[in-house]
Amino acid sequence: MKIHLQQGDITKLKVDALVNAANNTLLGGGGVDGAIHQAAGPELLSACKEIIDKIGSCATGEAVITKGFQLDARYVIHTVGPIWHGGDKREPNLLASCYWKSLELAAYKELSSIAFPNISTGIYQFPKELAAEVSIDTVSEWIKAEPDTSLKEIYFICYDEENFQIYEEKLKERHLYDL
Ligand code: APR
């Protein structure tokens, strides 16, 4: 298993699955969600609408999977991060669930690579330091719990410099990343 840290636009990655920081409607939005829908083309929205017709809405902390359409990524895993309300509304647990359920879906599809954006740290205003701790710790726990997984490469994709520096520091502290 390799953990990678990169700064840039997640839509450019050629991996088996990109994770999207979506909302409960799965109908697109701004931020990384808007960028992924724009790059994947209109078929992505149609696929999301089909899912919503079946399930009504995607609950916070849950994840669903579609094809990647015009992306280089084969699949998009749409997960709904929590909106930050101060920290006493189970926000860290819900954020951890986003990472865990996305990894479960990728493993269920027997994928070998997955790329995560910094879920909830934009429009949803989750504090970046805490979000990085939750995501790195959840991914580490999942790897330990699933030693025989098909997943071989996990990418943390930071769009902004601040998140990149936070991740670099935390991955180094945990000996998960060598520069
Ligand atoms: N590639 C990688 N990361 C990106 C990109 C991109 N192209 N664009 C933005 N980001 C980063 C942001 O810098 C932020 O760190 O993604 C992180 C998550 O930010 P948002 O996209 O704002 O997502 P989030 O905070 O989870 O809010 C979700 O925003 O777009 C809407 O529909 C979405 O309502 C939902 C809400």
XYZ file of N, CA and C and ligand atoms in Angstrom:
573
model
N 0.855 -1.210 0.000
C 0.000 0.000 0.000
C 0.883 1.249 0.000
N 0.568 2.170 -0.897
C 1.311 3.426 -0.940
C 0.358 4.591 -0.711
N 0.779 5.513 0.144
C 0.005 6.731 0.351
C 0.748 7.867 -0.345
N 0.032 8.588 -1.204
C 0.637 9.692 -1.948
C 0.002 11.000 -1.525
N 0.810 12.046 -1.527
C 0.301 13.399 -1.278
C 0.644 14.256 -2.483
N -0.369 14.911 -3.052
C -0.120 15.785 -4.201
C -0.940 17.048 -4.069
N -0.386 18.120 -4.621
C -1.146 19.364 -4.666
C -1.635 19.567 -6.094
N -2.921 19.923 -6.254
C -3.427 20.191 -7.598
C -4.897 19.872 -7.752
N -5.269 19.720 -9.015
C -6.670 19.538 -9.404
C -6.960 18.039 -9.519
N -7.864 17.555 -8.704
C -8.142 16.114 -8.646
C -8.697 15.586 -9.968
N -9.349 16.457 -10.745
C -9.988 15.974 -11.983
C -8.963 15.513 -13.016
N -7.707 15.892 -12.838
C -6.663 15.533 -13.812
C -6.082 14.145 -13.553
N -6.462 13.530 -12.438
C -5.809 12.277 -12.061
C -6.323 11.070 -12.835
N -5.373 10.193 -13.164
C -5.744 8.938 -13.808
C -5.664 7.843 -12.750
N -6.753 7.677 -12.029
C -6.820 6.657 -10.969
C -8.108 5.866 -11.189
N -8.270 4.787 -10.461
C -9.509 4.016 -10.628
C -10.715 4.819 -10.143
N -10.583 5.498 -9.014
C -11.721 6.269 -8.500
C -11.283 7.598 -7.901
N -12.044 8.628 -8.261
C -11.916 9.939 -7.601
C -13.030 10.034 -6.589
N -12.767 10.632 -5.463
C -13.835 10.886 -4.496
C -14.297 12.331 -4.675
N -15.605 12.502 -4.688
C -16.199 13.828 -4.821
C -16.784 14.262 -3.482
N -16.521 15.526 -3.104
C -17.134 16.112 -1.895
C -18.473 16.708 -2.316
N -19.499 15.873 -2.301
C -20.812 16.233 -2.840
C -21.721 16.798 -1.747
N -22.981 17.008 -2.120
C -23.993 17.384 -1.118
C -25.124 16.356 -1.163
N -26.107 16.496 -0.269
C -27.138 15.462 -0.124
C -27.959 15.227 -1.404
N -28.007 16.224 -2.286
C -28.812 16.070 -3.513
C -28.050 15.349 -4.620
N -26.747 15.293 -4.528
C -25.856 14.758 -5.581
C -26.021 15.484 -6.924
N -26.581 16.672 -6.903
C -26.867 17.355 -8.169
C -25.776 18.341 -8.576
N -24.636 18.266 -7.934
C -23.518 19.149 -8.280
C -23.527 20.400 -7.431
N -22.494 21.202 -7.581
C -22.375 22.423 -6.780
C -21.136 23.169 -7.212
N -20.500 23.848 -6.263
C -19.264 24.568 -6.581
C -18.064 23.708 -6.212
N -16.944 24.349 -5.927
C -15.752 23.666 -5.423
C -15.360 22.446 -6.246
N -14.918 21.410 -5.549
C -14.447 20.208 -6.239
C -15.607 19.484 -6.938
N -16.785 19.586 -6.373
C -17.986 18.977 -6.968
C -18.243 19.576 -8.359
N -18.210 20.901 -8.438
C -18.412 21.572 -9.720
C -17.332 21.185 -10.722
N -16.089 21.126 -10.260
C -14.973 20.793 -11.155
C -15.116 19.365 -11.691
N -15.521 18.440 -10.823
C -15.664 17.037 -11.254
C -16.811 16.907 -12.258
N -17.947 17.554 -11.977
C -19.073 17.474 -12.924
C -18.699 18.113 -14.257
N -17.995 19.226 -14.214
C -17.605 19.888 -15.454
C -16.687 18.997 -16.284
N -15.731 18.362 -15.620
C -14.769 17.535 -16.359
C -15.378 16.206 -16.808
N -16.326 15.682 -16.052
C -16.908 14.370 -16.393
C -17.970 14.491 -17.475
N -18.578 15.680 -17.607
C -19.628 15.871 -18.605
C -21.009 15.571 -18.046
N -22.054 15.863 -18.838
C -23.436 15.790 -18.348
C -23.922 14.387 -17.979
N -23.242 13.360 -18.495
C -23.682 11.999 -18.136
C -23.510 11.735 -16.642
N -22.572 12.432 -16.027
C -22.373 12.232 -14.584
C -23.612 12.698 -13.816
N -24.146 13.842 -14.209
C -25.344 14.349 -13.536
C -26.520 13.388 -13.744
N -26.653 12.846 -14.944
C -27.735 11.882 -15.208
C -27.583 10.657 -14.311
N -26.352 10.173 -14.158
C -26.116 8.996 -13.314
C -26.458 9.310 -11.855
N -26.123 10.520 -11.415
C -26.431 10.925 -10.036
C -27.944 11.027 -9.842
N -28.637 11.570 -10.853
C -30.096 11.695 -10.758
C -30.755 10.319 -10.652
N -30.227 9.357 -11.393
C -30.776 7.988 -11.320
C -30.660 7.432 -9.906
N -29.523 7.690 -9.273
C -29.322 7.203 -7.895
C -30.298 7.904 -6.952
N -30.414 9.221 -7.109
C -31.304 9.990 -6.234
C -32.761 9.560 -6.414
N -33.138 9.223 -7.654
C -34.505 8.715 -7.882
C -34.758 7.461 -7.051
N -33.707 6.668 -6.856
C -33.870 5.412 -6.095
C -33.800 5.627 -4.589
N -32.853 6.472 -4.137
C -32.608 6.544 -2.686
C -33.137 7.825 -2.030
N -33.615 8.771 -2.833
C -34.181 10.008 -2.273
C -33.150 11.082 -2.034
N -32.169 10.774 -1.182
C -31.042 11.694 -0.998
C -29.880 10.891 -0.425
N -28.687 11.458 -0.533
C -27.508 10.766 0.010
C -27.223 11.366 1.388
N -27.310 10.535 2.412
C -27.129 11.035 3.779
C -25.686 11.474 4.016
N -25.517 12.415 4.896
C -24.180 12.863 5.292
C -23.404 11.668 5.866
N -22.164 11.501 5.405
C -21.345 10.373 5.862
C -21.475 9.139 4.997
N -22.413 9.153 4.040
C -22.593 8.005 3.141
C -21.845 8.237 1.837
N -21.742 7.189 1.015
C -21.049 7.297 -0.267
C -21.749 6.432 -1.306
N -21.772 6.915 -2.538
C -22.314 6.134 -3.666
C -21.312 6.223 -4.813
N -21.450 5.310 -5.774
C -20.460 5.257 -6.858
C -21.134 5.346 -8.225
N -20.490 6.097 -9.125
C -20.921 6.161 -10.529
C -19.686 5.934 -11.398
N -19.934 5.818 -12.691
C -18.802 5.809 -13.625
C -18.160 7.197 -13.671
N -16.992 7.284 -14.293
C -16.288 8.571 -14.392
C -16.557 9.318 -15.689
N -17.224 8.635 -16.635
C -17.569 9.251 -17.925
C -16.346 9.907 -18.575
N -16.358 11.221 -18.800
C -15.232 11.808 -19.561
C -13.960 12.044 -18.746
N -13.983 11.685 -17.480
C -12.757 11.794 -16.670
C -11.786 10.674 -17.046
N -10.522 10.863 -16.719
C -9.572 9.758 -16.862
C -9.811 8.706 -15.781
N -10.425 9.111 -14.699
C -10.755 8.153 -13.629
C -11.923 7.287 -14.087
N -11.862 5.993 -13.737
C -12.934 5.071 -14.172
C -14.233 5.303 -13.407
N -14.102 5.656 -12.141
C -15.279 5.835 -11.281
C -15.189 7.139 -10.489
N -16.378 7.623 -10.085
C -16.433 8.706 -9.097
C -17.209 8.170 -7.890
N -16.621 8.327 -6.726
C -17.315 7.987 -5.484
C -17.781 9.306 -4.877
N -19.097 9.458 -4.756
C -19.672 10.708 -4.251
C -19.962 10.510 -2.765
N -19.356 11.328 -1.948
C -19.624 11.232 -0.516
C -20.006 12.613 0.004
N -20.822 12.620 1.040
C -21.336 13.893 1.560
C -20.706 14.158 2.918
N -19.819 15.128 2.945
C -19.173 15.509 4.196
C -20.108 16.335 5.061
N -19.780 16.429 6.353
C -20.594 17.246 7.257
C -20.291 18.737 7.101
N -21.323 19.557 7.273
C -21.131 21.003 7.405
C -20.632 21.227 8.835
N -19.614 22.054 8.998
C -19.070 22.334 10.344
C -20.039 23.235 11.109
N -20.510 22.734 12.268
C -21.423 23.519 13.115
C -20.796 23.794 14.472
N -19.463 23.664 14.585
C -18.804 23.934 15.855
C -18.195 22.687 16.480
N -18.562 21.507 16.025
C -17.890 20.283 16.458
C -18.690 19.379 17.357
N -19.855 19.834 17.829
C -20.615 18.960 18.732
C -21.828 18.314 18.035
N -21.764 18.295 16.711
C -22.843 17.627 15.946
C -22.288 16.386 15.235
N -21.363 15.711 15.899
C -20.735 14.486 15.360
C -19.981 14.727 14.053
N -19.532 15.950 13.820
C -18.865 16.251 12.550
C -17.637 15.351 12.307
N -16.738 15.147 13.324
C -15.585 14.290 13.043
C -15.992 12.851 12.691
N -17.005 12.315 13.399
C -17.457 10.945 13.085
C -18.021 10.860 11.674
N -18.785 11.881 11.309
C -19.390 11.875 9.974
C -18.318 12.010 8.892
N -17.310 12.820 9.158
C -16.222 12.955 8.183
C -15.452 11.631 8.067
N -15.186 10.993 9.194
C -14.503 9.691 9.175
C -15.310 8.686 8.357
N -16.615 8.725 8.522
C -17.492 7.820 7.771
C -17.363 8.033 6.262
N -17.206 9.278 5.826
C -17.010 9.556 4.389
C -15.796 8.801 3.855
N -14.688 8.872 4.580
C -13.460 8.216 4.114
C -13.618 6.700 4.170
N -14.176 6.215 5.279
C -14.321 4.761 5.468
C -15.228 4.174 4.388
N -16.375 4.778 4.190
C -17.350 4.225 3.226
C -16.840 4.332 1.792
N -16.082 5.375 1.495
C -15.501 5.495 0.155
C -14.492 4.369 -0.085
N -13.673 4.082 0.915
C -12.700 2.992 0.792
C -13.422 1.650 0.650
N -14.489 1.472 1.422
C -15.268 0.226 1.323
C -15.817 0.031 -0.089
N -16.364 1.102 -0.656
C -16.919 1.006 -2.015
C -15.824 0.664 -3.028
N -14.684 1.320 -2.896
C -13.566 1.057 -3.820
C -13.112 -0.402 -3.703
N -13.047 -0.900 -2.494
C -12.625 -2.288 -2.288
C -13.684 -3.255 -2.815
N -14.938 -2.910 -2.615
C -16.036 -3.746 -3.106
C -15.952 -3.901 -4.633
N -15.549 -2.817 -5.311
C -15.402 -2.845 -6.773
C -14.035 -3.383 -7.201
N -13.224 -3.780 -6.207
C -11.888 -4.337 -6.438
C -10.965 -3.364 -7.192
N -11.054 -2.103 -6.828
C -10.221 -1.082 -7.456
C -8.838 -1.074 -6.807
N -7.859 -0.536 -7.549
C -6.513 -0.511 -6.957
C -6.041 0.885 -6.576
N -6.703 1.938 -7.087
C -6.260 3.287 -6.699
C -7.448 4.217 -6.474
N -7.286 5.108 -5.508
C -8.364 6.041 -5.139
C -7.737 7.371 -4.747
N -8.403 8.469 -5.121
C -7.897 9.805 -4.767
C -8.969 10.581 -4.010
N -8.558 11.133 -2.866
C -9.468 11.912 -2.016
C -9.140 13.404 -2.087
N -10.156 14.259 -2.201
C -9.936 15.689 -1.938
C -10.049 15.910 -0.424
N -9.888 17.137 0.014
C -9.980 17.435 1.455
C -11.454 17.729 1.771
N -12.195 16.644 1.928
C -13.657 16.715 2.087
C -14.043 17.664 3.228
N -15.046 18.485 2.979
C -15.650 19.407 3.961
C -14.820 20.635 4.308
N -13.586 20.731 3.776
C -12.731 21.850 4.232
C -12.902 23.120 3.400
N -13.834 23.108 2.431
C -14.094 24.302 1.631
C -15.380 24.956 2.086
N -16.389 24.853 1.234
C -17.685 25.487 1.494
C -18.266 25.026 2.848
N -18.014 23.786 3.247
C -18.577 23.255 4.500
C -17.781 23.649 5.755
N -16.627 24.318 5.560
C -15.900 25.009 6.647
C -15.425 24.157 7.808
N -15.172 22.876 7.562
C -14.578 22.014 8.595
C -13.132 22.483 8.816
N -12.679 22.656 10.057
C -11.298 23.117 10.283
C -10.287 22.166 9.625
N -9.328 22.758 8.927
C -8.443 21.946 8.082
C -7.566 20.981 8.877
N -7.020 21.455 10.011
C -6.126 20.581 10.815
C -6.865 19.335 11.280
N -8.041 19.571 11.847
C -8.822 18.444 12.371
C -9.265 17.528 11.232
N -9.658 18.113 10.107
C -10.084 17.298 8.966
C -8.935 16.413 8.483
N -7.725 16.956 8.449
C -6.568 16.164 8.010
C -6.310 15.018 8.988
N -6.406 15.299 10.283
C -6.215 14.224 11.275
C -7.248 13.125 11.092
N -8.499 13.532 10.951
C -9.572 12.542 10.801
C -9.345 11.719 9.540
N -9.002 12.371 8.438
C -8.877 11.620 7.186
C -7.679 10.680 7.233
N -6.542 11.159 7.698
C -5.341 10.302 7.717
C -5.540 9.145 8.702
N -6.104 9.441 9.875
C -6.301 8.375 10.862
C -7.317 7.345 10.379
N -8.362 7.810 9.706
C -9.378 6.870 9.211
C -8.795 5.981 8.114
N -8.064 6.583 7.199
C -7.449 5.790 6.132
C -6.470 4.772 6.738
N -5.675 5.197 7.718
C -4.724 4.271 8.355
C -5.438 3.117 9.042
N -6.514 3.439 9.752
C -7.274 2.377 10.434
C -7.874 1.408 9.426
N -8.379 1.956 8.338
C -9.005 1.102 7.327
C -7.971 0.150 6.720
N -6.782 0.681 6.431
C -5.715 -0.158 5.851
C -5.365 -1.305 6.805
N -5.309 -0.967 8.099
C -4.993 -2.017 9.092
C -6.100 -3.066 9.158
N -7.343 -2.593 9.030
C -8.487 -3.504 9.150
C -8.654 -4.380 7.909
N -8.089 -3.958 6.781
C -8.295 -4.659 5.496
C -6.947 -4.994 4.857
N -6.158 -5.866 5.488
C -4.809 -6.102 4.964
C -4.796 -6.742 3.578
N -5.881 -7.409 3.184
C -5.887 -8.090 1.882
C -6.633 -7.306 0.810
N -6.790 -6.028 1.018
C -7.569 -5.221 0.069
C -6.932 -5.155 -1.331
N -7.793 -4.942 -2.323
C -7.321 -4.720 -3.697
C -6.636 -3.359 -3.832
N -6.934 -2.440 -2.927
C -6.386 -1.078 -3.044
C -4.883 -1.069 -2.785
N -4.161 -0.454 -3.698
C -2.699 -0.387 -3.573
C -2.195 1.052 -3.469
N -2.967 1.999 -3.978
C -2.522 3.395 -3.995
C -3.641 4.289 -3.474
N -3.314 5.093 -2.470
C -4.282 6.062 -1.952
C -3.657 7.447 -2.067
N -4.369 8.338 -2.749
C -3.875 9.705 -2.972
C -4.670 10.689 -2.138
N -3.959 11.562 -1.425
C -4.584 12.737 -0.816
C -4.251 13.908 -1.747
N -5.278 14.514 -2.310
C -5.075 15.613 -3.251
C -5.494 16.923 -2.592
N -4.496 17.771 -2.361
C -4.760 19.073 -1.734
C -4.743 20.141 -2.805
N -5.783 20.924 -2.834
C -5.897 21.980 -3.851
C -5.161 23.224 -3.374
N -5.297 23.511 -2.105
C -4.678 24.730 -1.563
C -3.404 24.399 -0.801
N -2.522 25.379 -0.771
C -1.208 25.235 -0.131
C -1.347 24.906 1.367
N -2.323 25.536 2.026
C -2.471 25.331 3.477
C -2.763 23.857 3.780
N -3.710 23.282 3.069
C -4.006 21.860 3.288
C -2.795 20.995 2.956
N -2.096 21.339 1.870
C -0.931 20.540 1.482
C 0.093 20.522 2.606
N 0.350 21.687 3.199
C 1.355 21.734 4.274
C 0.894 20.981 5.516
N -0.379 21.095 5.822
C -0.917 20.362 6.981
C -0.774 18.849 6.758
N -1.137 18.382 5.584
C -1.042 16.943 5.292
C 0.402 16.474 5.307
N 1.282 17.282 4.725
C 2.695 16.894 4.676
C 3.219 16.677 6.093
N 2.890 17.622 6.981
C 3.356 17.527 8.364
C 2.758 16.297 9.060
N 1.467 16.093 8.898
C 0.806 15.004 9.627
C 1.208 13.634 9.078
N 1.406 13.528 7.774
C 1.842 12.251 7.208
C 3.264 11.931 7.660
N 4.104 12.974 7.735
C 5.479 12.751 8.212
C 5.484 12.319 9.668
N 4.688 13.006 10.495
C 4.595 12.670 11.921
C 4.239 11.197 12.115
N 3.389 10.692 11.230
C 2.910 9.307 11.352
C 3.777 8.336 10.543
N 4.875 8.829 9.992
C 5.790 8.011 9.179
C 5.071 7.350 8.010
N 4.123 8.074 7.435
C 3.381 7.531 6.300
C 3.828 8.152 4.989
N 4.795 9.066 5.048
C 5.144 9.818 3.862
C 6.591 10.256 3.948
N 7.364 9.901 2.931
C 8.758 10.353 2.889
C 8.932 11.288 1.715
N 9.532 12.415 1.986
C 9.792 13.335 0.864
C 11.074 12.909 0.155
N -9.363 19.436 -6.987
C -9.067 19.100 -5.718
N -9.545 19.762 -4.655
C -10.344 20.826 -4.883
C -10.694 21.249 -6.186
C -10.168 20.503 -7.271
N -10.436 20.796 -8.529
N -11.494 22.335 -6.068
C -11.626 22.595 -4.750
N -10.927 21.696 -4.043
C -10.759 21.579 -2.593
C -10.980 22.802 -1.745
O -9.795 23.608 -1.707
C -11.270 22.203 -0.390
O -10.078 21.978 0.330
O -11.713 20.657 -2.113
C -11.880 20.842 -0.719
C -13.353 20.724 -0.389
O -13.983 21.954 -0.703
P -15.422 22.046 -1.379
O -15.348 21.608 -2.803
O -15.945 23.387 -1.085
O -16.267 20.890 -0.622
P -16.937 20.885 0.851
O -16.281 21.807 1.796
O -17.013 19.431 1.209
O -18.378 21.449 0.595
C -19.311 20.671 -0.117
O -19.702 22.335 -1.760
O -19.540 22.190 -4.032
C -20.387 22.090 -2.995
O -21.996 20.497 -3.766
C -20.963 20.705 -2.839
O -22.606 21.585 -1.385
C -21.425 20.818 -1.442
C -20.319 21.579 -0.737
